[in-house]
Tab-separated table of C-alpha atoms in Angstrom:
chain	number	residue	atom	x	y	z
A	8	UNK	CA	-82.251	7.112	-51.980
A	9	UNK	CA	-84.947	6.214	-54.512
A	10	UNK	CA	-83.600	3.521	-55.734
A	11	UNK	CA	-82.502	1.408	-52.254
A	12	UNK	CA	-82.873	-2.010	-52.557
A	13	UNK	CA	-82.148	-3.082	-48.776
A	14	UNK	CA	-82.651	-1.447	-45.565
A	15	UNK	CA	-82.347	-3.204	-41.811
A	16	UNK	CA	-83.008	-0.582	-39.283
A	17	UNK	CA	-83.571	-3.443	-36.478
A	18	UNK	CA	-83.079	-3.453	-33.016
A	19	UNK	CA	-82.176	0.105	-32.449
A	20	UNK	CA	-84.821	1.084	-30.297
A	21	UNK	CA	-86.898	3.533	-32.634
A	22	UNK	CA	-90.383	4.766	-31.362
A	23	UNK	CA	-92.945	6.602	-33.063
A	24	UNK	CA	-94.633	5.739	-36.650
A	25	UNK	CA	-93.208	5.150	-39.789
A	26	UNK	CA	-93.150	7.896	-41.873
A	27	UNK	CA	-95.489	7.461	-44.795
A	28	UNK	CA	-92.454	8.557	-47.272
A	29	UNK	CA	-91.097	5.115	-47.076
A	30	UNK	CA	-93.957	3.875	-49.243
A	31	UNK	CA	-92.013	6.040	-52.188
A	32	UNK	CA	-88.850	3.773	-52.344
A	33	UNK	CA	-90.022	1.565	-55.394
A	34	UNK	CA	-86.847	-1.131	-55.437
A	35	UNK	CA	-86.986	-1.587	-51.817
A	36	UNK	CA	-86.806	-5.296	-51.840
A	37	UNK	CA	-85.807	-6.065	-48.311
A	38	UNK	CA	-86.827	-4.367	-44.952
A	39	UNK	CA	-86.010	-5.060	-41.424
A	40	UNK	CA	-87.953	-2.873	-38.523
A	41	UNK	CA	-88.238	-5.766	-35.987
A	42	UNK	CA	-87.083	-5.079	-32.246
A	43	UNK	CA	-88.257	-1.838	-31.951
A	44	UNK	CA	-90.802	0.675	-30.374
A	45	UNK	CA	-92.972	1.314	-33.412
A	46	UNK	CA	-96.459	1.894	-33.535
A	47	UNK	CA	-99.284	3.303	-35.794
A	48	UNK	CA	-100.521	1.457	-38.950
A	49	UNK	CA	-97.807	0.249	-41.543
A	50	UNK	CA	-97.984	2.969	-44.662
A	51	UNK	CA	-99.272	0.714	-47.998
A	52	UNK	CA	-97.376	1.269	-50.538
A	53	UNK	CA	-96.402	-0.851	-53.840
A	54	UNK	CA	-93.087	-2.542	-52.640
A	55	UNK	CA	-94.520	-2.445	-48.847
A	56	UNK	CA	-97.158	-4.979	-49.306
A	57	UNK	CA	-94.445	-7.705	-51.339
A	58	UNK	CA	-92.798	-7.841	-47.505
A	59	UNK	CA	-92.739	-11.023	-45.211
A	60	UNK	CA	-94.588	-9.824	-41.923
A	61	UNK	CA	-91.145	-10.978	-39.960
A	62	UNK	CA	-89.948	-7.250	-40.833
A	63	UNK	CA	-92.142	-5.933	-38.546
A	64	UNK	CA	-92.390	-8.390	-35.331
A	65	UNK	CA	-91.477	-7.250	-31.903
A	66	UNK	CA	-93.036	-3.387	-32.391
A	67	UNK	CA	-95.616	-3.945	-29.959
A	68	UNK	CA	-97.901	-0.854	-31.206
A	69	UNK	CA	-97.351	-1.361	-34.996
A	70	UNK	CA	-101.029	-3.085	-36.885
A	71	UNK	CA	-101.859	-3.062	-40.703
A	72	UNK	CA	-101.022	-5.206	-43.351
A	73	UNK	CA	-98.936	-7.913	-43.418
A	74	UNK	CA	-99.154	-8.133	-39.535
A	75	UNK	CA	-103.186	-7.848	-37.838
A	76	UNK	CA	-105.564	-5.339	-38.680
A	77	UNK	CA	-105.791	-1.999	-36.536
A	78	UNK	CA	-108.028	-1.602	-33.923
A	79	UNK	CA	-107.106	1.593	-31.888
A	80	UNK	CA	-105.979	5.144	-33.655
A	81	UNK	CA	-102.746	6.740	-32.930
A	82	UNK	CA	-102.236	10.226	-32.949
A	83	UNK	CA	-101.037	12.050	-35.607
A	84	UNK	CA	-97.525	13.051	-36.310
A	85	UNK	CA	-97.480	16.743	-34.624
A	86	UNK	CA	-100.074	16.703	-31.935
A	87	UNK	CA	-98.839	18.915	-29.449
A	88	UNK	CA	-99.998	16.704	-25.900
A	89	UNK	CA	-98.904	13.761	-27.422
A	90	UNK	CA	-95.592	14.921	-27.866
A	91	UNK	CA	-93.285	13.753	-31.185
A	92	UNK	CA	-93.860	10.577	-32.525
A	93	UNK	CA	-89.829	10.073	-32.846
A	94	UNK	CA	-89.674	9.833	-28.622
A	95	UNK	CA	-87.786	13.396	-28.264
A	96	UNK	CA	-90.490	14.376	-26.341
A	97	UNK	CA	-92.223	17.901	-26.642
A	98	UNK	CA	-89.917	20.907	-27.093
A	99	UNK	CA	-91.556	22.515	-23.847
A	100	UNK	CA	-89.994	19.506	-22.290
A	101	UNK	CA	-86.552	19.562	-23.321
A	102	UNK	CA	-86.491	23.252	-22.677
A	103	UNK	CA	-86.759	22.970	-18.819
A	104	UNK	CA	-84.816	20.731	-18.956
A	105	UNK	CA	-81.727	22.571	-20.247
A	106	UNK	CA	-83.089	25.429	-17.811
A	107	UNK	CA	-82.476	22.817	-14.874
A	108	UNK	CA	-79.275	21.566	-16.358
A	109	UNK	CA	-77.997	25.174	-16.770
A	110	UNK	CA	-79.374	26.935	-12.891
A	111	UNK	CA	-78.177	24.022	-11.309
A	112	UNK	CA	-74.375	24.132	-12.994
A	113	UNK	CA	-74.436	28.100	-12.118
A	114	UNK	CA	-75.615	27.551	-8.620
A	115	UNK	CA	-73.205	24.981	-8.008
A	116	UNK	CA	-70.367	26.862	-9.709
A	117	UNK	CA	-70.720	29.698	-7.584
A	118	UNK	CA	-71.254	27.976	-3.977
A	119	UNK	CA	-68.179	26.571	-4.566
A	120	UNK	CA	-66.836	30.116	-5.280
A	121	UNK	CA	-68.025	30.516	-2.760
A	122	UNK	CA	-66.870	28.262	-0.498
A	123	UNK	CA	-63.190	28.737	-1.146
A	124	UNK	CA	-63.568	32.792	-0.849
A	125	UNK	CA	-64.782	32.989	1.936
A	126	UNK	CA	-62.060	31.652	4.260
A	127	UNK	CA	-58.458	32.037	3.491
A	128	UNK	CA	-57.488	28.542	4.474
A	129	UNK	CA	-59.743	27.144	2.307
A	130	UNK	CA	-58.587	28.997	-0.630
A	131	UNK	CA	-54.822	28.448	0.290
A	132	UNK	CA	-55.296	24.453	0.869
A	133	UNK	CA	-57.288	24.319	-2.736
A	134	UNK	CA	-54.674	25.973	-4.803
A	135	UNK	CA	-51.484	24.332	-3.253
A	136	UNK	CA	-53.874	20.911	-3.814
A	137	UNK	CA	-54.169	22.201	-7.377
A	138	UNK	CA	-50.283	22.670	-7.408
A	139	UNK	CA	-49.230	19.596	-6.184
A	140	UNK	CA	-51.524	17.970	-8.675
A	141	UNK	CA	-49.534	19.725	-11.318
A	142	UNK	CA	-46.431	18.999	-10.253
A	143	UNK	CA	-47.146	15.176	-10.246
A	144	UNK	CA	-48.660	15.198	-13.510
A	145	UNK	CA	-45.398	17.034	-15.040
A	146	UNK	CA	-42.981	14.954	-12.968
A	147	UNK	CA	-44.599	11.606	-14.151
A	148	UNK	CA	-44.438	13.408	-17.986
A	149	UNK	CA	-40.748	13.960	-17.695
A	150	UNK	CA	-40.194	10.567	-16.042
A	151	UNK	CA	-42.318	9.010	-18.943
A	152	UNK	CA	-40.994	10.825	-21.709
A	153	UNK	CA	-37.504	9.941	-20.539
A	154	UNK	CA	-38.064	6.629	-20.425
A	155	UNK	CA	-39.444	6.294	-23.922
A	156	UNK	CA	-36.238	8.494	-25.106
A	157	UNK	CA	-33.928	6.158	-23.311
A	158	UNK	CA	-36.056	2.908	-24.973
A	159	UNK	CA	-35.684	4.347	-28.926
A	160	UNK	CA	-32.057	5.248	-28.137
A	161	UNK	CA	-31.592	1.304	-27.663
A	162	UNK	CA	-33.530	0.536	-30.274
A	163	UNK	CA	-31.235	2.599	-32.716
């Protein structure tokens, strides 16, 4: 990866900064970043500051050489309010939310357990529904793959 040369990463809806690291890559002769959500100051580095400021239009948060100076500070990479600077999110959030995806399958799963245990009709209806289903689906499958048999035996 040291020695890349060309790199368009545009319009693909990043956020966050961009990582310092990138100032390493010594042959990087062409960059695109425009048409995303960056932000923070642009990391100086040797091959960095050669770049035509069009690499970096349409981030509306992103300041520093070529494009205007920076006025405002952004947090840094792993403050914990601020959340990532990638646009996961915090970790705290994403865990509730796999607790909500997760209660909410259970409780649903076992209402409708519920449901069709607790009156015999129900449950009868619901697995002669889930029969007839099958039956269709075979019966087309036999229909189909007779069909296709009957169609290569022309063909040969």
């Amino acid at each position: 990866m040291n020695q890349l040369e060309s790199l368009d990463l545009s319009s693909n809806n990043f956020s966050g900064i961009i990582p310092p690291s990138i100032s390493a890559l010594n042959f990087l002769s062409q960059l695109n970043l425009s048409h995303n959500k960056l932000s923070g100051k642009i990391p100086s580095g040797n091959q960095l500051q050669t770049l035509d400021a069009s690499a970096f239009f349409y981030n509306d948060g992103l300041c520093g050489y070529p494009l205007s100076n920076c006025t405002n500070v952004t947090p840094a990479q792993g403050s914990f309010h601020g959340g990532n600077q990638d646009g996961n999110g915090d970790w705290f959030d994403d865990l509730w939310l796999y607790i909500g995806i997760a209660s909410g399958f259970i409780v649903g799963f076992w209402m409708f357990i519920a449901f069709i245990m607790i009156k015999e009709s129900r449950r009868m209806s619901y697995f002669r529904s889930i029969d007839r289903v099958y039956d269709w689906i075979y019966v087309k499958l036999v229909i189909y793959s007779a069909r296709l048999k009957l169609i290569l035996a022309r063909r040969n």
